[in-house]
Every structure is written in C-alpha cells, then in structure tokens.
Amino acid sequence: MDPVRVTEIPEAGVASKSWWREVTRKEWNALAAGFFGYALDAFDVMVYAFALTTLLKEWNLNPVEAGFLATVTLFSSAIGGIGAGAVADKLGRKKGIMATILLFSIFTGLSGLTQNLVQLAIARTILGLGMGGQWTAGVLLISETWSGKHRGKAIGIMQSGWAFGYVMAAIAAMFVLPLWGWRTLFIIGIIPGIFLLIWLALAVEETEMWKKAREEKKSTKLDFFQIFRADLIRYTIVITFASTFLMFAYWGLFTWMPGYLSTPVEKGGAGLSVLKSSGFMIPSMLGAWVGYVTFGFFADKFGRRPVFASYLAVAAVLVYVYGTVRDANTILLLGPLVGMFGSGAFSGFGAFCSECFPTRARGLGVGFTYNVGRMLSAVSPMVIGYFAGIYGMGSALGLTSLAYLLAGATIFLIPESKGKELE
C-alpha cells in the first residue's frame, strides 16, 4: 500500500505556455526562499573548492588532507540534514530554513579566521550541519506549497540555485583570490546570509500542510523509527542507496574538478592556471543550471524514473571522456555538458522523496534518505584524492562514472510518482 494518498491529475506535468500564471505569490515566495537559500549554501561550500589549490601550497597539505576537509564537511552535513528534517517536522519548514542559513553563514566566515588544519576542520564540520539542513528544509517548503502538477519544475528551479551559487563562488574566486586571498573569500559569505534571513522573516509563510498536521498532532511527535516500518522501509532503503551513489559521483567530481583543471599535465591534470581554471568552471555550472531546470520540466512530462536514469547514463560517459582529455578547447566545450548531466538528476530527489513519504514523516524521510546518502558518500573526495596521487587526477575522476551508472539503475526500484498530489 502506498504511504501517501494521491489524486491523479489528468495530463499531469504537461506544461502549457503560461504555466507560471497558475502559480500564486505564496508559491513564488517559497520557491525564492529555497532557491536563494540553496544558492548561498552552494557559495559558502564551494569557495573551499576554489581555495583548495591555494591552501595546498600555503599550508603544505597533501591531496588526502585536502580531501579530508571536504569529507568532514559532507559527513557533518548528513547529520545536519537528518536533524533539519526532524526539526522541520517539529517546528516548521520556514524556521528550518532560517536556522540552517544562520549556521552555515556564520561558520563560513569563521573559516577565514582559522590558522591550521584542525581549526579549519572544526569550522567546516559545523558549517556542514547547516549546509545539509538547507536542502532538506527547502524541499519540504516547496513540496508542500506547490501543486503536484508543477512540483517537479519548482524543485528543479530550486535545485538550480546550487549552480547559481557555484557560479557566484567562481566569480568571487577569480577576483578575490588573486587580490586578497582565501581568507577574505570565506569571510564575505556572511553578508548575503544576513539579508536573506531578513527577507525570509518578512515574506515567507509556513505551509498549510504542516500547520494542519500540527493541529492534528501528527508533526509534533518525533518518531524516528516510523520510516523503517513496513509501509515506508522500501522507500527509505532504495532512495538512500540512490542518494549514496549519486553523491559519491558528484562530490568526487566537482570537489576535485577545479583541482583537476589547475593540476599540471604531468600529474594527470589539465595544466590550467588557477585563474583560468576558475573561469572554466563557470560554463560547467551554467550547464548545471540548465540541467537542474530542464530535469524538472522533463520529469513532470515524462516521469521521474526515465529522466533520472537517462541523465545519469549520459553523465557517466561524459565524465569518463572529460577525465582523459587535455586540450583546453575540448575541456571548455565538454564542461557545460558535464555540468548539465552530472548535476541535473539532483532535481529528482526533492520530487520523488516528498511524494513517497506522508506529511507526518516527510521531513524525516527526505532528510534521512538524502543525507545518509551524503554521509556514506563523504569519503568520495578523500578516495579521489588518494587515487589521484597514484594514477593522476584525470584517471581518478573516472571512478565517478561507475557511481553515476549505479545511481541511475537504483531508481527503478521505487514506483513512478509523476503528477501525484500530496494530501
């Protein structure tokens, strides 16, 4: 028996030319909260990837140590994501978003004041708690505000906020790193967080679905084990595995992509300068933005499962090729495609996760499956760093191709949920 009562919508997901006219102000505000929150999340997390080469030199770190800093952030983000889901079930979706933004903004700034590897690891660990929670709270807010007819589009647009934040991080790195260094790059992450929090407090409303569940005393009782009971355990296990494979591929690829571009050719890299490698990341993230958005539209039209699997199959091929080429022009041309197909499938998680779990367990279900996957995949940057030291950076990135394929295959173990309304 499905855990969520649903109402089938005829022609669900067929977007008319004026689909946006059906969207209310409350829905747009919820989407804006999710989009800009996730964009800021991406900015604060990914400035580390752009500062990586500088840190390696300044602190005399080896690739495994540098990968470890990314790994502890991902591991703690899994804990934060699970916790945020439970908190959002207890206190509300809006408060969950605001708490995570406050946390990761503060500790991004504090990262710029650290003096050694241990201090930076502590700051990045606490930052990760907020980072993981942001996605969970944003997906919950949008899923319970938008209709099933357009939910895939909305979550796809929200997910594209990551690419927007990544591009902003790349632009900041291009100008800030050469002039003021990596510390300033981290510190400026506090400023947009303050403005976003003020706007959230004034403009965004809590979801009616959560408020109704609270009145019925369904969301206030925290029962962690409900997602492991007979009606939900199938979804919990399968989505967690899909999340693990996809995030192993993503974090292994995109944490080290700037490093791959700036690593000398004799060490298996592309041999670009730090400035040029930051510039080359921008087309990749523009491609990722296209991937996030188009995935949502395609998933509403053709279904979650076939689109998810197709994106990841293409990503597996592109990533393998990307790690073998050394010509700058070819890398530049492949970058947007790698970004599009290597990132776009993340838009599917918010939709099918929210459609598999009932309101009483939606926060916990979404937070657990997505973020335990993040926890299990947290070793990816360190693993890629280890193999890069042996076989070269480009060859090490090829390991992510297999993970993309496994993620695409796993999704067929859960039912299609296109066009279903949550009740």
CSV table of C-alpha atoms in Angstrom, one decimal:
chain,number,residue,atom,x,y,z
A,1,MET,CA,0.0,0.0,0.0
A,2,ASP,CA,1.3,3.4,-0.9
A,3,PRO,CA,2.1,5.6,2.2
A,4,VAL,CA,0.6,8.7,0.6
A,5,ARG,CA,-2.9,9.1,-0.6
A,6,VAL,CA,-2.8,10.6,-4.0
A,7,THR,CA,-5.1,12.2,-6.6
A,8,GLU,CA,-4.2,11.6,-10.2
A,9,ILE,CA,-4.2,14.7,-12.3
A,10,PRO,CA,-5.1,14.2,-16.0
A,11,GLU,CA,-2.3,15.2,-18.3
A,12,ALA,CA,-0.1,15.8,-15.2
A,13,GLY,CA,3.2,17.5,-16.0
A,14,VAL,CA,2.1,18.8,-19.4
A,15,ALA,CA,3.3,22.4,-19.1
A,16,SER,CA,1.3,25.0,-21.0
A,17,LYS,CA,2.9,28.1,-22.3
A,18,SER,CA,1.6,30.0,-19.4
A,19,TRP,CA,2.0,27.5,-16.6
A,20,TRP,CA,3.5,30.2,-14.4
A,21,ARG,CA,0.2,32.1,-14.4
A,22,GLU,CA,-1.2,29.4,-12.3
A,23,VAL,CA,1.4,30.0,-9.5
A,24,THR,CA,0.4,32.1,-6.5
A,25,ARG,CA,2.6,34.7,-4.7
A,26,LYS,CA,2.9,32.3,-1.8
A,27,GLU,CA,4.3,29.6,-4.1
A,28,TRP,CA,6.7,32.0,-5.7
A,29,ASN,CA,8.0,33.2,-2.3
A,30,ALA,CA,8.5,29.6,-1.2
A,31,LEU,CA,10.5,28.9,-4.4
A,32,ALA,CA,12.6,32.1,-3.9
A,33,ALA,CA,13.4,31.1,-0.3
A,34,GLY,CA,14.5,27.6,-1.5
A,35,PHE,CA,16.4,28.9,-4.5
A,36,PHE,CA,18.4,31.7,-2.8
A,37,GLY,CA,19.0,29.6,0.4
A,38,TYR,CA,20.4,26.8,-1.7
A,39,ALA,CA,22.4,29.3,-3.8
A,40,LEU,CA,24.0,30.7,-0.7
A,41,ASP,CA,24.6,27.2,0.6
A,42,ALA,CA,26.5,26.4,-2.6
A,43,PHE,CA,28.5,29.6,-2.5
A,44,ASP,CA,29.6,29.1,1.1
A,45,VAL,CA,30.5,25.4,0.5
A,46,MET,CA,32.2,25.7,-2.9
A,47,VAL,CA,34.5,28.6,-2.1
A,48,TYR,CA,36.6,25.9,-0.4
A,49,ALA,CA,36.9,24.0,-3.7
A,50,PHE,CA,38.3,27.2,-5.4
A,51,ALA,CA,40.6,27.9,-2.5
A,52,LEU,CA,41.8,24.3,-2.5
A,53,THR,CA,44.9,24.8,-4.6
A,54,THR,CA,46.0,27.8,-2.6
A,55,LEU,CA,45.5,26.0,0.7
A,56,LEU,CA,47.6,23.1,-0.6
A,57,LYS,CA,50.5,25.4,-1.2
A,58,GLU,CA,50.2,27.7,1.8
A,59,TRP,CA,49.7,25.0,4.4
A,60,ASN,CA,51.7,22.4,2.6
A,61,LEU,CA,48.9,19.9,2.6
A,62,ASN,CA,48.8,16.7,0.6
A,63,PRO,CA,45.7,15.7,-1.5
A,64,VAL,CA,44.4,13.3,1.1
A,65,GLU,CA,44.5,16.0,3.8
A,66,ALA,CA,42.7,18.5,1.5
A,67,GLY,CA,40.1,15.8,0.6
A,68,PHE,CA,39.7,15.2,4.3
A,69,LEU,CA,38.5,18.7,4.9
A,70,ALA,CA,35.8,18.3,2.2
A,71,THR,CA,34.9,14.9,3.7
A,72,VAL,CA,34.3,16.1,7.2
A,73,THR,CA,32.0,18.9,5.8
A,74,LEU,CA,30.0,16.3,3.9
A,75,PHE,CA,29.8,13.9,6.8
A,76,SER,CA,28.5,16.6,9.2
A,77,SER,CA,26.1,17.9,6.5
A,78,ALA,CA,24.5,14.4,6.6
A,79,ILE,CA,23.9,14.8,10.3
A,80,GLY,CA,22.6,18.3,9.8
A,81,GLY,CA,20.3,17.2,7.0
A,82,ILE,CA,18.7,14.5,9.1
A,83,GLY,CA,18.4,16.8,12.1
A,84,ALA,CA,16.9,19.6,10.0
A,85,GLY,CA,14.2,17.2,8.7
A,86,ALA,CA,13.2,16.3,12.2
A,87,VAL,CA,13.3,19.9,13.3
A,88,ALA,CA,11.2,20.9,10.3
A,89,ASP,CA,8.6,18.3,11.3
A,90,LYS,CA,8.6,19.7,14.8
A,91,LEU,CA,9.0,23.5,14.4
A,92,GLY,CA,8.1,24.2,10.8
A,93,ARG,CA,9.6,24.4,7.3
A,94,LYS,CA,10.3,28.1,7.4
A,95,LYS,CA,12.2,28.0,10.8
A,96,GLY,CA,14.2,25.1,9.5
A,97,ILE,CA,15.5,27.2,6.5
A,98,MET,CA,16.3,30.2,8.6
A,99,ALA,CA,18.3,28.1,11.2
A,100,THR,CA,20.4,26.4,8.6
A,101,ILE,CA,21.2,29.7,6.8
A,102,LEU,CA,22.3,31.3,10.0
A,103,LEU,CA,24.5,28.4,10.9
A,104,PHE,CA,26.4,27.9,7.6
A,105,SER,CA,26.8,31.6,7.0
A,106,ILE,CA,28.5,32.3,10.4
A,107,PHE,CA,30.9,29.3,10.1
A,108,THR,CA,31.9,30.1,6.6
A,109,GLY,CA,33.1,33.5,7.8
A,110,LEU,CA,34.8,31.9,10.8
A,111,SER,CA,36.6,29.5,8.4
A,112,GLY,CA,38.5,32.6,7.1
A,113,LEU,CA,40.0,33.2,10.6
A,114,THR,CA,41.4,29.7,11.1
A,115,GLN,CA,45.2,29.2,11.5
A,116,ASN,CA,45.7,25.5,10.9
A,117,LEU,CA,44.1,22.3,9.6
A,118,VAL,CA,42.4,21.3,12.8
A,119,GLN,CA,40.7,24.7,13.3
A,120,LEU,CA,39.5,24.7,9.7
A,121,ALA,CA,38.2,21.2,10.0
A,122,ILE,CA,36.2,22.2,13.1
A,123,ALA,CA,34.7,25.2,11.3
A,124,ARG,CA,33.9,23.2,8.2
A,125,THR,CA,32.3,20.5,10.3
A,126,ILE,CA,29.9,22.9,12.0
A,127,LEU,CA,29.3,24.6,8.6
A,128,GLY,CA,28.3,21.2,7.2
A,129,LEU,CA,25.5,20.9,9.8
A,130,GLY,CA,23.8,24.0,8.2
A,131,MET,CA,24.7,23.0,4.7
A,132,GLY,CA,22.9,19.6,4.9
A,133,GLY,CA,19.8,21.1,6.5
A,134,GLN,CA,19.3,23.8,3.9
A,135,TRP,CA,18.3,21.4,1.1
A,136,THR,CA,16.0,19.4,3.3
A,137,ALA,CA,14.1,22.4,4.6
A,138,GLY,CA,13.9,24.0,1.2
A,139,VAL,CA,12.5,20.9,-0.5
A,140,LEU,CA,9.9,20.5,2.3
A,141,LEU,CA,8.7,24.1,2.0
A,142,ILE,CA,8.4,23.9,-1.8
A,143,SER,CA,6.9,20.4,-1.9
A,144,GLU,CA,4.1,21.3,0.5
A,145,THR,CA,3.4,24.7,-1.1
A,146,TRP,CA,3.4,23.8,-4.8
A,147,SER,CA,0.9,21.6,-6.6
A,148,GLY,CA,1.8,18.2,-8.0
A,149,LYS,CA,1.3,19.5,-11.5
A,150,HIS,CA,4.3,21.8,-11.2
A,151,ARG,CA,6.2,20.4,-8.3
A,152,GLY,CA,9.0,19.0,-10.5
A,153,LYS,CA,9.5,22.3,-12.1
A,154,ALA,CA,9.6,24.2,-8.8
A,155,ILE,CA,12.1,21.8,-7.2
A,156,GLY,CA,14.2,21.8,-10.4
A,157,ILE,CA,14.4,25.6,-10.3
A,158,MET,CA,15.3,25.4,-6.6
A,159,GLN,CA,18.0,22.9,-7.3
A,160,SER,CA,19.4,25.2,-9.9
A,161,GLY,CA,20.2,27.6,-7.1
A,162,TRP,CA,23.2,25.4,-6.4
A,163,ALA,CA,24.6,26.2,-9.9
A,164,PHE,CA,23.9,29.9,-9.4
A,165,GLY,CA,25.8,29.9,-6.1
A,166,TYR,CA,28.6,27.9,-7.6
A,167,VAL,CA,29.0,30.5,-10.4
A,168,MET,CA,29.0,33.3,-7.8
A,169,ALA,CA,31.7,31.4,-5.9
A,170,ALA,CA,33.7,31.0,-9.1
A,171,ILE,CA,33.4,34.7,-9.9
A,172,ALA,CA,34.4,35.7,-6.4
A,173,ALA,CA,37.4,33.4,-6.6
A,174,MET,CA,38.5,34.9,-9.8
A,175,PHE,CA,38.6,38.4,-8.3
A,176,VAL,CA,39.1,37.9,-4.6
A,177,LEU,CA,41.8,35.1,-4.5
A,178,PRO,CA,44.5,37.0,-6.5
A,179,LEU,CA,43.9,40.3,-4.6
A,180,TRP,CA,43.0,39.4,-1.0
A,181,GLY,CA,43.5,35.6,-0.6
A,182,TRP,CA,41.3,32.8,0.5
A,183,ARG,CA,40.5,34.2,4.0
A,184,THR,CA,38.6,37.1,2.5
A,185,LEU,CA,36.8,34.7,0.1
A,186,PHE,CA,35.4,32.9,3.1
A,187,ILE,CA,34.6,35.9,5.2
A,188,ILE,CA,32.4,37.6,2.6
A,189,GLY,CA,30.0,34.7,2.8
A,190,ILE,CA,28.4,36.2,5.9
A,191,ILE,CA,27.0,39.3,4.2
A,192,PRO,CA,24.3,37.8,1.8
A,193,GLY,CA,23.1,35.5,4.6
A,194,ILE,CA,22.1,38.4,6.8
A,195,PHE,CA,19.9,40.0,4.0
A,196,LEU,CA,18.3,36.7,3.1
A,197,LEU,CA,17.3,36.0,6.7
A,198,ILE,CA,15.6,39.4,7.0
A,199,TRP,CA,13.6,38.8,3.8
A,200,LEU,CA,12.6,35.3,4.9
A,201,ALA,CA,11.3,36.6,8.2
A,202,LEU,CA,9.1,39.1,6.4
A,203,ALA,CA,7.9,37.5,3.2
A,204,VAL,CA,7.7,33.7,3.5
A,205,GLU,CA,4.8,31.8,5.0
A,206,GLU,CA,4.7,28.4,6.7
A,207,THR,CA,3.0,25.7,4.7
A,208,GLU,CA,-0.7,25.0,5.4
A,209,MET,CA,0.0,21.2,5.2
A,210,TRP,CA,2.5,21.4,8.1
A,211,LYS,CA,0.2,23.7,10.1
A,212,LYS,CA,-2.8,21.3,9.6
A,213,ALA,CA,-0.7,18.3,10.6
A,214,ARG,CA,0.5,20.1,13.7
A,215,GLU,CA,-3.1,20.9,14.7
A,216,GLU,CA,-3.9,17.2,14.3
A,217,LYS,CA,-0.8,16.5,16.4
A,218,LYS,CA,0.9,14.5,13.6
A,219,SER,CA,4.0,16.5,13.1
A,220,THR,CA,4.9,17.3,16.6
A,221,LYS,CA,5.6,13.8,17.7
A,222,LEU,CA,9.1,12.8,16.6
A,223,ASP,CA,9.2,9.1,15.8
A,224,PHE,CA,12.5,8.3,14.1
A,225,PHE,CA,11.7,4.7,13.5
A,226,GLN,CA,8.5,5.3,11.5
A,227,ILE,CA,10.5,5.5,8.3
A,228,PHE,CA,11.7,1.9,8.9
A,229,ARG,CA,8.2,0.4,9.4
A,230,ALA,CA,6.7,-1.9,6.8
A,231,ASP,CA,4.9,0.8,4.8
A,232,LEU,CA,7.9,3.1,4.4
A,233,ILE,CA,11.1,1.0,4.7
A,234,ARG,CA,11.2,0.2,1.0
A,235,TYR,CA,11.4,3.9,0.1
A,236,THR,CA,13.9,4.6,2.8
A,237,ILE,CA,16.4,2.0,1.7
A,238,VAL,CA,16.2,2.5,-2.1
A,239,ILE,CA,16.3,6.3,-2.0
A,240,THR,CA,19.2,6.2,0.4
A,241,PHE,CA,21.2,3.9,-2.0
A,242,ALA,CA,20.4,6.1,-5.0
A,243,SER,CA,21.5,9.2,-3.0
A,244,THR,CA,24.7,7.5,-1.9
A,245,PHE,CA,25.8,6.5,-5.5
A,246,LEU,CA,24.8,9.9,-7.0
A,247,MET,CA,26.6,12.0,-4.3
A,248,PHE,CA,29.7,9.8,-4.4
A,249,ALA,CA,29.9,10.7,-8.1
A,250,TYR,CA,29.0,14.3,-7.7
A,251,TRP,CA,31.3,15.2,-4.7
A,252,GLY,CA,34.2,13.2,-6.1
A,253,LEU,CA,33.9,15.0,-9.5
A,254,PHE,CA,33.0,18.6,-8.5
A,255,THR,CA,35.2,18.9,-5.4
A,256,TRP,CA,38.2,18.0,-7.4
A,257,MET,CA,37.3,19.5,-10.8
A,258,PRO,CA,38.9,22.9,-10.1
A,259,GLY,CA,42.0,21.0,-8.8
A,260,TYR,CA,42.0,18.8,-11.9
A,261,LEU,CA,41.9,21.8,-14.2
A,262,SER,CA,44.8,23.5,-12.3
A,263,THR,CA,46.9,20.4,-11.8
A,264,PRO,CA,50.0,20.1,-14.1
A,265,VAL,CA,49.6,17.7,-17.1
A,266,GLU,CA,52.5,15.6,-15.8
A,267,LYS,CA,50.4,14.8,-12.7
A,268,GLY,CA,47.3,13.9,-14.6
A,269,GLY,CA,45.6,17.3,-14.7
A,270,ALA,CA,44.6,19.7,-17.4
A,271,GLY,CA,47.5,22.2,-16.7
A,272,LEU,CA,45.5,25.4,-16.5
A,273,SER,CA,46.3,28.3,-14.2
A,274,VAL,CA,44.2,28.9,-11.0
A,275,LEU,CA,42.6,32.0,-12.6
A,276,LYS,CA,41.8,30.2,-15.8
A,277,SER,CA,40.5,27.1,-14.1
A,278,SER,CA,38.1,29.2,-12.1
A,279,GLY,CA,36.9,30.7,-15.4
A,280,PHE,CA,36.5,27.3,-16.9
A,281,MET,CA,34.2,26.2,-14.0
A,282,ILE,CA,31.6,28.9,-14.9
A,283,PRO,CA,30.4,27.3,-18.2
A,284,SER,CA,30.2,24.0,-16.3
A,285,MET,CA,27.9,25.5,-13.7
A,286,LEU,CA,25.8,27.3,-16.3
A,287,GLY,CA,25.3,23.8,-17.8
A,288,ALA,CA,24.4,22.5,-14.4
A,289,TRP,CA,21.8,25.3,-14.1
A,290,VAL,CA,20.3,24.2,-17.4
A,291,GLY,CA,20.4,20.6,-16.2
A,292,TYR,CA,18.6,21.3,-12.9
A,293,VAL,CA,15.8,23.3,-14.6
A,294,THR,CA,15.3,21.0,-17.6
A,295,PHE,CA,15.2,18.0,-15.4
A,296,GLY,CA,12.2,19.4,-13.6
A,297,PHE,CA,10.3,20.1,-16.8
A,298,PHE,CA,11.1,16.7,-18.3
A,299,ALA,CA,10.3,14.8,-15.1
A,300,ASP,CA,6.8,16.5,-15.0
A,301,LYS,CA,6.2,15.5,-18.6
A,302,PHE,CA,7.9,12.0,-19.0
A,303,GLY,CA,8.2,10.8,-15.4
A,304,ARG,CA,10.8,10.9,-12.6
A,305,ARG,CA,12.4,7.5,-13.3
A,306,PRO,CA,13.2,7.5,-17.0
A,307,VAL,CA,14.6,11.1,-16.9
A,308,PHE,CA,16.7,10.4,-13.8
A,309,ALA,CA,18.2,7.3,-15.4
A,310,SER,CA,18.8,9.0,-18.8
A,311,TYR,CA,20.7,11.9,-17.3
A,312,LEU,CA,23.0,9.7,-15.3
A,313,ALA,CA,23.8,7.4,-18.1
A,314,VAL,CA,24.9,10.3,-20.2
A,315,ALA,CA,26.8,11.7,-17.3
A,316,ALA,CA,28.8,8.5,-16.9
A,317,VAL,CA,30.0,8.7,-20.4
A,318,LEU,CA,30.8,12.4,-20.4
A,319,VAL,CA,32.8,12.2,-17.1
A,320,TYR,CA,34.9,9.4,-18.4
A,321,VAL,CA,35.8,11.4,-21.5
A,322,TYR,CA,36.3,14.6,-19.5
A,323,GLY,CA,39.0,13.0,-17.3
A,324,THR,CA,41.0,11.8,-20.3
A,325,VAL,CA,41.3,15.0,-22.5
A,326,ARG,CA,44.0,17.6,-22.1
A,327,ASP,CA,43.1,20.1,-24.8
A,328,ALA,CA,41.8,23.3,-23.3
A,329,ASN,CA,39.2,23.9,-26.0
A,330,THR,CA,37.8,20.4,-25.7
A,331,ILE,CA,37.6,20.8,-21.9
A,332,LEU,CA,35.7,24.1,-22.3
A,333,LEU,CA,33.2,22.5,-24.7
A,334,LEU,CA,32.6,19.5,-22.5
A,335,GLY,CA,32.3,21.5,-19.3
A,336,PRO,CA,28.6,22.6,-19.8
A,337,LEU,CA,27.5,19.1,-20.8
A,338,VAL,CA,29.3,17.5,-17.8
A,339,GLY,CA,27.6,20.1,-15.5
A,340,MET,CA,24.2,19.6,-17.1
A,341,PHE,CA,24.0,15.8,-16.9
A,342,GLY,CA,26.3,15.3,-13.9
A,343,SER,CA,24.2,17.7,-11.7
A,344,GLY,CA,20.7,17.7,-13.2
A,345,ALA,CA,19.4,14.5,-11.6
A,346,PHE,CA,19.5,16.0,-8.2
A,347,SER,CA,16.3,17.8,-9.1
A,348,GLY,CA,14.6,14.4,-9.0
A,349,PHE,CA,15.3,13.7,-5.3
A,350,GLY,CA,13.2,16.5,-4.0
A,351,ALA,CA,10.2,15.4,-6.0
A,352,PHE,CA,10.1,11.7,-5.6
A,353,CYS,CA,11.3,11.8,-1.9
A,354,SER,CA,8.4,14.1,-1.0
A,355,GLU,CA,6.0,12.1,-3.0
A,356,CYS,CA,7.0,8.8,-1.3
A,357,PHE,CA,6.6,9.9,2.4
A,358,PRO,CA,3.4,11.1,4.2
A,359,THR,CA,3.3,14.5,5.9
A,360,ARG,CA,3.9,13.1,9.4
A,361,ALA,CA,7.2,11.6,8.2
A,362,ARG,CA,8.1,13.7,5.2
A,363,GLY,CA,10.8,15.8,6.9
A,364,LEU,CA,12.4,12.8,8.5
A,365,GLY,CA,12.1,10.7,5.3
A,366,VAL,CA,13.5,13.4,3.0
A,367,GLY,CA,16.2,14.4,5.5
A,368,PHE,CA,17.3,10.8,6.2
A,369,THR,CA,17.5,9.4,2.7
A,370,TYR,CA,19.2,12.3,1.1
A,371,ASN,CA,21.7,13.0,3.9
A,372,VAL,CA,22.6,9.4,5.0
A,373,GLY,CA,23.5,9.1,1.3
A,374,ARG,CA,25.6,12.2,1.7
A,375,MET,CA,27.2,10.7,4.8
A,376,LEU,CA,28.0,7.4,3.1
A,377,SER,CA,29.4,9.3,0.1
A,378,ALA,CA,31.5,11.6,2.3
A,379,VAL,CA,34.6,9.6,1.7
A,380,SER,CA,34.5,10.4,-2.0
A,381,PRO,CA,36.8,13.5,-2.1
A,382,MET,CA,39.3,11.6,0.0
A,383,VAL,CA,39.1,8.5,-2.1
A,384,ILE,CA,39.5,10.5,-5.3
A,385,GLY,CA,42.4,12.4,-3.7
A,386,TYR,CA,44.1,9.1,-2.9
A,387,PHE,CA,43.8,7.6,-6.3
A,388,ALA,CA,44.8,10.9,-7.9
A,389,GLY,CA,48.1,10.6,-6.1
A,390,ILE,CA,48.7,7.2,-7.6
A,391,TYR,CA,47.1,7.4,-11.1
A,392,GLY,CA,46.7,11.1,-11.8
A,393,MET,CA,43.7,13.4,-11.3
A,394,GLY,CA,42.0,12.7,-14.6
A,395,SER,CA,42.1,8.9,-14.1
A,396,ALA,CA,40.8,9.2,-10.6
A,397,LEU,CA,37.8,11.3,-11.8
A,398,GLY,CA,36.9,8.3,-14.0
A,399,LEU,CA,35.8,6.4,-10.8
A,400,THR,CA,32.7,8.6,-10.6
A,401,SER,CA,31.4,7.2,-13.9
A,402,LEU,CA,30.5,3.9,-12.3
A,403,ALA,CA,28.8,5.6,-9.4
A,404,TYR,CA,26.6,7.6,-11.8
A,405,LEU,CA,25.5,4.4,-13.5
A,406,LEU,CA,24.6,2.7,-10.2
A,407,ALA,CA,22.5,5.6,-9.1
A,408,GLY,CA,20.6,5.6,-12.4
A,409,ALA,CA,19.8,1.9,-12.1
A,410,THR,CA,18.7,2.0,-8.5
A,411,ILE,CA,15.9,4.4,-9.1
A,412,PHE,CA,13.8,1.8,-10.9
A,413,LEU,CA,13.3,0.0,-7.6
A,414,ILE,CA,10.7,2.6,-6.5
A,415,PRO,CA,7.4,3.3,-8.3
A,416,GLU,CA,6.8,6.3,-10.6
A,417,SER,CA,5.1,9.2,-8.9
A,418,LYS,CA,4.6,11.8,-11.7
A,419,GLY,CA,1.6,14.1,-11.2
A,420,LYS,CA,0.6,13.0,-7.8
A,421,GLU,CA,-0.9,15.4,-5.3
A,422,LEU,CA,0.1,15.1,-1.6
A,423,GLU,CA,-2.8,15.0,0.9
